[in-house]
Coordinates of C-alpha atoms in Angstrom, one line a residue:
L395 CA -0.1 0.3 -0.1
L396 CA 2.7 1.9 1.3
Q397 CA 4.2 1.7 -2.6
G398 CA 1.7 2.8 -3.9
A399 CA 0.7 5.8 -2.8
S400 CA 0.1 8.8 -4.3
S401 CA 3.2 11.3 -3.5
E402 CA 0.7 13.9 -1.6
G403 CA -0.2 11.0 0.4
M404 CA 3.2 10.6 1.8
S405 CA 3.5 14.6 2.1
S406 CA 0.4 14.1 5.3
E407 CA 2.7 10.3 6.5
R408 CA 5.7 13.2 7.2
A409 CA 3.5 16.0 8.5
A410 CA 2.2 13.6 11.4
A411 CA 5.6 11.7 11.4
G412 CA 6.2 9.8 14.9
T413 CA 2.9 9.9 15.5
G414 CA 3.1 5.0 15.5
A415 CA 0.9 3.1 13.7
I416 CA -0.5 4.5 10.5
R417 CA -4.1 3.9 9.2
R418 CA -5.1 4.1 5.2
V419 CA -7.8 4.8 3.7
N420 CA -8.8 5.6 0.4
D421 CA -10.8 8.5 -0.5
I422 CA -12.5 10.0 -4.6
V423 CA -11.0 12.8 -3.9
H424 CA -7.3 13.1 -2.4
T425 CA -6.6 9.0 -3.6
S426 CA -4.7 7.9 -0.4
I427 CA -4.8 9.4 3.2
A428 CA -3.1 8.2 6.1
L429 CA -4.4 8.7 9.5
P430 CA -2.1 7.9 11.8
R431 CA -2.4 6.4 16.0
P432 CA -4.2 8.7 17.5
L433 CA -5.8 10.0 14.4
D434 CA -7.2 6.2 14.3
V435 CA -8.1 6.2 17.6
I436 CA -10.2 9.4 17.8
V437 CA -12.1 8.4 14.2
D438 CA -13.4 4.7 16.3
T439 CA -15.8 6.7 18.6
V440 CA -19.5 6.8 17.8
E441 CA -19.2 10.5 17.9
F442 CA -17.3 10.6 14.9
Q443 CA -18.4 7.7 13.3
R444 CA -22.3 9.4 13.5
L445 CA -20.2 11.1 10.6
R446 CA -21.6 8.4 7.7
N447 CA -25.6 8.9 8.8
V448 CA -25.0 13.0 8.7
K449 CA -25.2 13.9 4.8
Q450 CA -22.2 17.1 3.9
L451 CA -25.2 18.5 1.5
G452 CA -28.4 18.3 3.8
A453 CA -31.4 18.6 1.4
A454 CA -28.9 18.5 -1.8
P455 CA -29.2 14.9 -2.5
L456 CA -32.9 15.3 -3.1
V457 CA -32.2 17.4 -6.0
F458 CA -28.0 16.2 -6.7
P459 CA -29.1 12.3 -6.3
S460 CA -24.8 12.1 -6.6
G461 CA -23.9 14.5 -3.9
N462 CA -25.2 11.6 -1.3
H463 CA -21.2 12.3 0.9
T464 CA -21.4 12.6 4.5
R465 CA -19.7 14.4 7.1
F466 CA -17.9 11.8 7.8
T467 CA -15.5 11.8 4.2
H468 CA -15.3 15.8 4.1
S469 CA -13.2 15.1 8.0
I470 CA -11.5 12.5 7.0
G471 CA -10.4 15.1 3.3
T472 CA -9.8 18.1 5.8
C473 CA -7.7 16.9 8.4
H474 CA -5.5 15.0 5.8
I475 CA -5.5 19.0 3.7
A476 CA -4.2 20.4 6.7
Q477 CA -1.3 17.7 6.8
L478 CA 0.1 18.6 3.5
V479 CA -0.3 22.7 4.4
L480 CA 1.4 21.5 8.0
E481 CA 4.3 19.1 5.7
K482 CA 4.7 22.5 4.1
L483 CA 5.2 24.5 7.1
R484 CA 7.8 22.5 8.7
S485 CA 9.8 23.2 6.0
D486 CA 10.1 26.3 7.5
R487 CA 12.4 25.1 10.4
S488 CA 12.7 28.9 11.8
L489 CA 9.1 28.8 12.3
A490 CA 9.1 25.7 14.9
V491 CA 6.2 23.9 13.9
T492 CA 6.5 20.4 16.3
D493 CA 5.1 16.8 16.5
E494 CA 2.5 17.8 18.7
D495 CA 1.6 21.5 16.7
V496 CA 0.9 19.2 14.1
L497 CA -1.2 16.2 15.5
C498 CA -3.1 19.1 17.9
V499 CA -4.2 20.9 13.6
S500 CA -5.3 17.5 12.8
I501 CA -7.3 16.9 15.3
A502 CA -9.2 19.7 14.5
A503 CA -8.9 19.4 11.1
L504 CA -11.0 15.5 12.3
C505 CA -13.1 16.9 14.6
H506 CA -13.9 21.0 12.8
D507 CA -17.2 19.1 11.8
I508 CA -18.0 16.6 15.0
G509 CA -21.2 18.7 16.3
H510 CA -23.3 18.8 12.9
G511 CA -27.2 17.9 13.9
P512 CA -29.2 16.1 11.3
F513 CA -29.3 17.2 7.5
S514 CA -26.2 19.0 8.4
H515 CA -27.0 23.5 8.3
L516 CA -30.4 22.3 7.7
Y517 CA -30.2 22.2 11.9
D518 CA -28.5 24.3 13.4
G519 CA -29.8 27.1 10.0
P520 CA -33.3 27.1 8.5
F521 CA -34.4 25.1 11.3
M522 CA -33.2 27.5 14.3
A523 CA -34.5 30.1 13.2
A524 CA -37.9 28.9 12.4
L525 CA -37.8 28.7 16.0
K526 CA -36.3 31.9 16.1
M527 CA -33.5 29.8 17.9
D528 CA -30.7 30.9 15.8
G529 CA -28.9 34.1 16.3
P530 CA -26.2 35.9 18.5
G531 CA -25.7 33.5 21.7
Q532 CA -27.3 30.4 20.5
W533 CA -25.7 27.3 19.7
T534 CA -23.9 26.2 16.7
H535 CA -22.5 23.5 15.1
E536 CA -18.9 24.4 16.4
A537 CA -20.3 24.8 19.8
G538 CA -21.8 21.3 19.4
S539 CA -18.0 20.4 18.5
K540 CA -16.7 21.6 20.8
A541 CA -18.7 20.5 23.5
I542 CA -18.6 16.7 22.0
L543 CA -14.9 16.6 21.1
R544 CA -13.8 17.5 25.5
R545 CA -16.9 14.4 25.6
V546 CA -13.8 12.4 23.1
F547 CA -10.7 13.1 25.0
E548 CA -12.5 12.1 28.8
Y549 CA -12.8 8.2 26.8
P550 CA -10.2 6.2 28.3
R551 CA -8.5 4.5 25.5
V552 CA -8.6 8.4 23.8
E553 CA -6.6 9.5 26.6
R554 CA -4.5 7.4 27.2
A555 CA -3.7 7.3 22.8
L556 CA -3.3 11.5 23.5
R557 CA -1.3 11.7 26.5
E558 CA 1.3 9.5 24.9
Y559 CA 1.6 11.8 22.1
L560 CA 0.8 14.9 23.7
G561 CA 2.7 15.9 27.2
G562 CA 2.4 12.4 28.8
S563 CA 1.8 12.7 33.2
D564 CA 2.9 16.5 31.9
N565 CA -0.9 17.8 33.3
K566 CA -0.3 21.6 32.0
R567 CA 1.1 20.7 29.0
Y568 CA -1.5 17.9 28.0
F569 CA -4.8 19.5 28.8
T570 CA -2.8 23.6 26.7
N571 CA -2.7 21.0 23.9
L572 CA -6.0 19.5 24.4
E573 CA -7.6 23.6 24.8
F574 CA -5.4 24.7 21.7
I575 CA -7.8 21.6 19.8
I576 CA -11.2 23.2 20.6
E577 CA -9.9 26.8 20.1
L578 CA -8.6 25.6 16.5
I579 CA -12.6 24.5 15.7
S580 CA -13.5 28.2 16.0
P581 CA -10.8 30.5 17.0
P582 CA -12.2 34.4 18.3
E583 CA -12.5 36.9 15.9
M584 CA -9.5 39.0 17.3
L585 CA -7.4 37.1 18.3
D586 CA -5.4 40.4 19.4
H587 CA -7.5 42.2 21.8
A588 CA -6.0 46.0 23.1
G589 CA -2.4 44.2 22.8
E590 CA -3.7 41.5 24.0
W591 CA -3.2 37.5 22.8
V592 CA -6.3 35.4 23.0
P593 CA -5.5 32.2 22.6
K594 CA -4.2 30.1 25.5
G595 CA -3.7 27.2 23.3
R596 CA -0.4 28.6 22.1
P597 CA 1.9 31.6 22.3
I598 CA 1.6 34.7 19.6
D599 CA 4.5 33.1 17.9
K600 CA 2.6 30.3 17.5
S601 CA 0.0 32.6 15.3
F602 CA -0.3 31.3 12.0
L603 CA -1.2 27.5 13.0
Y604 CA -4.9 29.4 14.2
D605 CA -5.2 30.9 10.6
I606 CA -5.0 26.3 9.2
V607 CA -8.8 25.2 10.3
S608 CA -10.9 28.0 10.3
N609 CA -9.1 31.0 9.3
V610 CA -11.2 34.1 10.6
H611 CA -9.0 36.6 8.6
D612 CA -10.1 36.3 5.1
G613 CA -11.4 32.6 5.0
F614 CA -9.6 30.5 2.8
D615 CA -8.6 27.4 5.5
V616 CA -8.9 23.6 4.7
D617 CA -12.0 22.9 5.3
K618 CA -13.7 25.8 2.3
F619 CA -10.7 23.4 0.2
D620 CA -12.1 19.8 0.8
Y621 CA -15.8 20.5 0.7
V622 CA -15.3 22.7 -2.1
L623 CA -14.1 20.2 -4.1
R624 CA -15.2 17.1 -3.1
D625 CA -18.8 19.2 -2.7
S626 CA -18.4 19.9 -6.5
M627 CA -17.6 16.7 -7.9
M628 CA -20.1 14.8 -5.8
A629 CA -23.0 16.4 -7.4
G630 CA -21.9 16.5 -10.5
F631 CA -21.3 19.6 -10.7
G632 CA -18.4 21.8 -12.8
I633 CA -15.8 25.1 -11.0
R634 CA -13.1 26.5 -11.9
F635 CA -11.5 25.6 -8.5
S636 CA -9.1 22.5 -9.5
K637 CA -7.3 19.4 -6.7
E638 CA -4.3 21.0 -9.0
S639 CA -5.4 24.8 -7.7
M640 CA -5.3 23.8 -4.4
L641 CA -1.5 22.0 -4.7
R642 CA -0.3 25.0 -6.1
V643 CA -1.8 27.0 -3.2
I644 CA 0.1 24.9 -0.6
D645 CA 2.8 24.7 -2.4
N646 CA 3.2 28.5 -2.6
I647 CA 2.7 29.3 0.7
R648 CA 4.4 31.4 3.8
V649 CA 4.5 32.8 7.2
L650 CA 5.0 36.3 7.6
P651 CA 4.0 39.1 10.0
C652 CA 1.1 40.7 9.1
P653 CA 1.4 44.8 8.9
R654 CA -1.4 45.6 10.2
L655 CA -2.3 42.3 13.0
G656 CA 1.8 42.8 14.2
F657 CA 1.3 38.6 14.2
K658 CA 2.6 35.9 11.9
R659 CA -0.3 34.7 9.5
I660 CA -0.2 32.2 6.3
C661 CA 0.8 34.4 3.0
F662 CA -0.7 33.2 -0.2
A663 CA 2.4 33.9 -3.2
T664 CA 0.9 36.7 -6.0
K665 CA 0.8 34.1 -8.5
T666 CA -1.3 31.9 -7.2
A667 CA -4.4 34.8 -5.9
D668 CA -6.1 33.5 -9.4
D669 CA -6.4 30.1 -8.2
L670 CA -7.6 31.7 -4.5
L671 CA -9.8 33.7 -6.7
S672 CA -11.3 30.4 -8.4
L673 CA -11.3 29.3 -4.6
A674 CA -13.8 32.1 -3.3
D675 CA -16.1 32.1 -6.9
S676 CA -16.2 28.0 -6.3
R677 CA -17.9 29.1 -3.4
H678 CA -20.1 31.7 -4.8
V679 CA -21.3 28.6 -7.4
L680 CA -21.8 26.2 -5.2
H681 CA -24.3 28.2 -3.0
A682 CA -26.3 29.7 -6.4
R683 CA -26.6 26.8 -8.3
V684 CA -26.2 23.8 -5.7
Y685 CA -26.3 24.7 -1.7
Q686 CA -28.9 26.9 -2.1
H687 CA -30.6 26.0 -5.7
K688 CA -34.4 26.7 -6.4
T689 CA -35.3 23.3 -5.8
V690 CA -33.0 23.2 -2.8
G691 CA -34.1 24.8 -1.1
L692 CA -38.0 24.6 -0.8
I693 CA -37.3 21.0 0.0
E694 CA -35.5 21.7 2.7
A695 CA -38.6 24.1 4.1
M696 CA -40.7 21.4 3.9
I697 CA -38.3 19.4 5.6
V698 CA -37.9 22.2 8.5
K699 CA -41.7 22.1 8.3
A700 CA -42.0 18.2 8.7
F701 CA -39.7 18.8 12.0
I702 CA -41.1 21.7 13.5
A703 CA -44.9 19.3 13.3
A704 CA -43.0 16.5 14.5
E705 CA -42.0 18.8 17.3
P706 CA -44.1 18.4 19.8
H707 CA -44.2 14.8 19.5
L708 CA -40.4 13.4 19.6
K709 CA -40.0 13.6 23.0
F710 CA -35.8 12.3 23.4
R711 CA -34.4 12.0 27.0
K712 CA -34.9 14.2 29.1
N713 CA -37.6 15.2 27.7
L714 CA -36.1 16.8 25.5
R715 CA -37.0 17.8 22.3
L716 CA -35.9 17.7 17.9
S717 CA -34.2 21.7 18.7
T718 CA -33.8 21.3 22.6
I719 CA -31.4 18.1 21.4
H720 CA -28.2 20.2 21.6
S721 CA -28.0 20.3 25.5
D722 CA -27.2 16.5 26.3
V723 CA -24.5 15.5 23.7
D724 CA -25.3 12.1 24.3
V725 CA -28.5 12.4 23.4
F726 CA -27.6 14.9 20.1
C727 CA -24.9 12.2 19.2
R728 CA -27.6 9.5 18.7
V729 CA -29.8 11.4 16.7
D730 CA -28.6 11.6 12.3
D731 CA -30.8 11.9 9.3
S732 CA -32.2 8.7 10.1
I733 CA -34.4 11.2 12.2
L734 CA -36.1 11.6 8.8
Q735 CA -37.0 8.3 8.1
I736 CA -39.1 7.0 11.7
I737 CA -40.8 10.2 11.3
A738 CA -42.3 8.7 7.2
N739 CA -42.3 5.6 8.7
S740 CA -44.7 6.5 12.0
E741 CA -48.1 5.0 12.2
G742 CA -49.9 7.6 14.4
P743 CA -51.6 10.4 13.7
D744 CA -49.1 12.6 16.3
L745 CA -46.6 12.5 13.1
E746 CA -49.7 12.3 10.4
K747 CA -48.6 16.4 8.9
A748 CA -44.9 15.6 9.2
R749 CA -45.5 12.4 7.5
E750 CA -47.2 14.6 4.8
Y751 CA -44.5 16.7 4.7
L752 CA -42.5 14.1 3.6
S753 CA -45.1 12.6 1.2
A754 CA -44.7 15.5 -0.9
I755 CA -41.1 15.4 -1.0
S756 CA -40.8 11.5 -2.4
E757 CA -43.3 11.4 -4.8
R758 CA -42.2 15.3 -6.2
N759 CA -45.8 17.4 -5.0
L760 CA -43.9 20.0 -4.9
A761 CA -45.0 23.6 -4.7
K762 CA -43.4 25.7 -8.1
R763 CA -41.8 29.0 -8.4
V764 CA -43.8 31.3 -9.9
A765 CA -41.2 35.0 -8.6
Y766 CA -37.7 35.8 -8.1
F767 CA -36.2 38.8 -7.1
E768 CA -32.5 39.7 -6.0
C769 CA -30.7 43.0 -4.3
S770 CA -27.0 43.6 -3.6
P771 CA -27.1 45.2 0.4
N772 CA -24.3 46.7 -0.4
E773 CA -27.1 49.2 -2.5
N774 CA -28.1 51.0 0.4
M775 CA -28.7 50.9 3.9
K776 CA -31.8 49.8 4.1
L777 CA -31.7 47.5 1.9
R778 CA -29.0 46.2 4.4
G779 CA -31.2 46.3 7.4
I780 CA -33.2 43.5 4.9
A781 CA -30.4 41.2 4.5
K782 CA -29.7 41.2 7.8
D783 CA -33.3 40.2 8.9
R784 CA -34.1 38.2 5.6
I785 CA -35.2 35.3 7.6
D786 CA -37.9 37.8 9.1
V787 CA -38.8 39.0 6.1
A788 CA -39.3 36.7 4.0
K789 CA -41.7 35.2 7.4
R790 CA -43.3 38.6 7.5
L791 CA -44.0 38.3 3.6
E792 CA -45.5 34.1 4.3
S793 CA -47.8 35.9 6.1
T794 CA -48.6 38.6 4.9
L795 CA -50.4 36.6 1.5
V796 CA -51.5 33.9 3.4
D797 CA -54.1 36.3 5.0
V798 CA -54.6 37.6 1.5
G799 CA -55.1 34.4 0.2
K800 CA -58.3 32.6 2.2
A801 CA -60.4 35.1 1.0
Y802 CA -59.6 32.6 -2.0
G803 CA -59.2 29.2 -1.0
V804 CA -55.4 29.0 0.6
I805 CA -54.2 28.0 2.8
D806 CA -50.5 28.0 4.5
D807 CA -49.0 25.5 2.7
D808 CA -50.1 26.6 -1.0
I809 CA -47.5 29.7 -0.7
Y810 CA -43.9 29.9 0.5
V811 CA -41.7 32.3 0.9
I812 CA -38.1 31.7 0.3
S813 CA -34.7 34.2 1.0
R814 CA -31.6 32.8 0.2
R815 CA -27.8 35.6 0.7
I816 CA -25.2 34.2 -1.8
Y817 CA -22.0 36.1 -0.6
S818 CA -18.2 34.2 -1.8
G819 CA -17.1 34.7 2.1
L820 CA -16.6 36.3 5.9
D821 CA -19.3 38.8 5.7
G822 CA -20.6 39.2 3.2
Y823 CA -19.4 42.9 2.9
R824 CA -15.8 42.3 2.3
H825 CA -14.2 40.1 -0.6
P826 CA -12.0 37.8 0.7
M827 CA -9.2 38.5 -1.2
S828 CA -9.0 41.8 -0.7
E829 CA -8.2 40.0 2.9
A830 CA -5.5 37.7 1.8
L831 CA -1.7 38.8 2.1
V832 CA -0.2 38.2 -0.9
Y833 CA 4.0 37.9 -1.3
D834 CA 6.5 38.2 -4.0
N835 CA 7.7 35.0 -4.0
K836 CA 10.7 36.5 -7.0
E837 CA 11.9 38.6 -4.2
K838 CA 14.8 37.3 -1.2
H839 CA 12.9 39.2 2.2
P840 CA 9.5 39.2 0.3
V841 CA 6.6 41.4 2.5
P842 CA 4.0 41.0 3.0
R843 CA 1.2 42.8 1.4
R844 CA -2.8 42.9 0.5
L845 CA -3.3 42.8 -3.5
D846 CA -3.6 46.2 -5.4
S847 CA -6.8 47.9 -5.5
H848 CA -6.7 47.4 -9.0
W849 CA -7.2 44.0 -9.4
L850 CA -9.4 43.8 -7.4
V851 CA -11.6 45.9 -9.2
L852 CA -11.0 43.7 -12.2
R853 CA -11.4 40.2 -10.7
A854 CA -13.5 40.3 -6.9
S855 CA -16.6 42.5 -7.2
Q856 CA -17.8 44.3 -3.8
H857 CA -21.2 44.2 -4.7
T858 CA -20.6 40.6 -2.6
T859 CA -23.1 39.2 -1.9
L860 CA -26.5 39.0 -3.4
V861 CA -30.2 38.9 -1.8
S862 CA -32.8 37.4 -3.2
F863 CA -36.8 36.4 -2.6
A864 CA -38.6 33.8 -4.3
L865 CA -42.0 33.6 -4.2
Y866 CA -43.3 29.6 -4.4
L867 CA -47.3 28.1 -5.0
S868 CA -49.0 25.2 -4.9
R869 CA -49.4 23.6 -8.1
S870 CA -53.1 23.5 -8.2
L871 CA -54.2 27.1 -7.8
P872 CA -56.2 27.8 -10.4
E873 CA -54.8 31.3 -12.4
S874 CA -56.3 33.8 -11.1
T875 CA -55.3 33.6 -7.6
V876 CA -52.0 32.5 -8.4
D877 CA -51.6 36.2 -10.3
I878 CA -53.5 38.0 -7.2
L879 CA -50.8 36.6 -4.5
L880 CA -47.7 37.0 -7.7
G881 CA -48.9 40.8 -7.1
E882 CA -49.4 41.3 -3.3
F883 CA -45.9 39.6 -3.4
K884 CA -44.1 42.8 -5.8
T885 CA -46.2 45.6 -3.8
A886 CA -44.6 44.3 -0.3
L887 CA -41.1 44.0 -2.0
K888 CA -41.3 47.2 -3.2
G889 CA -42.4 48.9 1.1
Y890 CA -39.0 47.5 1.0
G891 CA -37.5 48.9 -1.9
I892 CA -36.4 45.7 -3.9
D893 CA -36.7 46.9 -7.6
V894 CA -39.3 44.6 -9.0
N895 CA -38.8 45.8 -12.1
R896 CA -36.8 43.7 -13.2
S897 CA -36.7 40.1 -13.7
N898 CA -33.3 38.8 -12.8
E899 CA -34.3 35.4 -14.5
G900 CA -34.5 35.5 -18.1
P901 CA -37.6 34.0 -19.6
S902 CA -37.7 30.2 -19.1
P903 CA -37.1 28.3 -22.7
K904 CA -41.7 27.3 -22.1
K905 CA -42.1 30.6 -22.4
I906 CA -39.9 31.4 -25.3
R907 CA -41.5 28.9 -26.5
A908 CA -45.1 29.6 -26.4
V909 CA -44.4 33.6 -27.7
E910 CA -42.7 32.3 -31.0
N911 CA -45.6 29.4 -32.2
N912 CA -47.8 33.3 -30.9
N913 CA -46.0 35.0 -33.6

């Protein structure tokens, strides 16, 4: 197996050198992946194995059938790319990257998504939003990953394996390493506050290690590298960013002091700027065409309705409901995507309404999208406020239309108003390329800098965020009712300052043919 391993597979082995026996995994994206001890011990826990039953793309496989991969494979792939990055960093001996650094970053990459709920982002996104349990201070899958990982660390077999490489009997060193792993999964937005270094796991001279798993500065990290490559391949959707692009970027990274922040960051060679841009563009395209595809969005909304209908009747240990299972790690780790099949296979009257939604999805009895309008929050502050509150705006629009439609026999389930937000990364108002640090690899003593503003204007759109509102109506509604509801929808959007006089989509081929035939 080792003789047949790819060169990048061998690199990941070297990055993890000194960590004992190696398990190898064949992967569709990265071919051969090394899982050296003690990574394999973590993989073999029930918490990590649960990810085999949590789909990476949530509801998207119901539209893109081949995109049926899981958080399990993505997590292993992310760990592999982290090892490639660490191998490159270790080639610079001045950085003093230790075996313990390598192992900690690898574990964080491996476990960064271990806290995802059923159907991934659908659980801590649309489902929680529908119950008004999202927003600042509310539970997130990153918080779930940290809580679950802390429990995994307590298992005797895991602790024995970790202590062998992360400090042995030196408790202070061992627990500092564990805290470092936890910090890497979701670093604070400000690593430096008022001149004080915030993280506890590593000192400021190792600041660049916090850029690998979850990069708070520019968003270019190993998590994004893997999911963009993996999701596009599995969904059968072509993108500009490629595995070769990724390897070229990694092969040319360098750690240099940030001129603004003062501490070390991972910087990218200027010659790889187009490769990085292709990553940001590919993420944008995947959101528009796969993750938030018009039918995926509708099916997600129907699954959320099924979950809400089932919520009072699905009782878990300690009387927890589906929306609160995250408060108990043991209960949470027993729930995965199979919850949908449990609802679908139920027979009691309590879950009848939930089953109706799932039957409609299975039988493709879906509402039709009759209108779609976009706006850019960058245009003015009013639209920026709408973008921030878009979920509530969509709910208000839906409620208004239901009230209007009651006079025409319309019921709640005949109307869906779905909002989506497509952006290239970061907070939605800054393009990630504007925050990336680059250097000239031809300079003997390179100085990190941001990309030239002219380059950004030409290649990286300043309108990095698009917010849209779409109206879906039951196919059983008469055309006259559809026209009334569509008119009300447009009037309401105008009140929010959204231009409805221009369509953001061209006419469908069917409409074009109809016009041609009439002529």
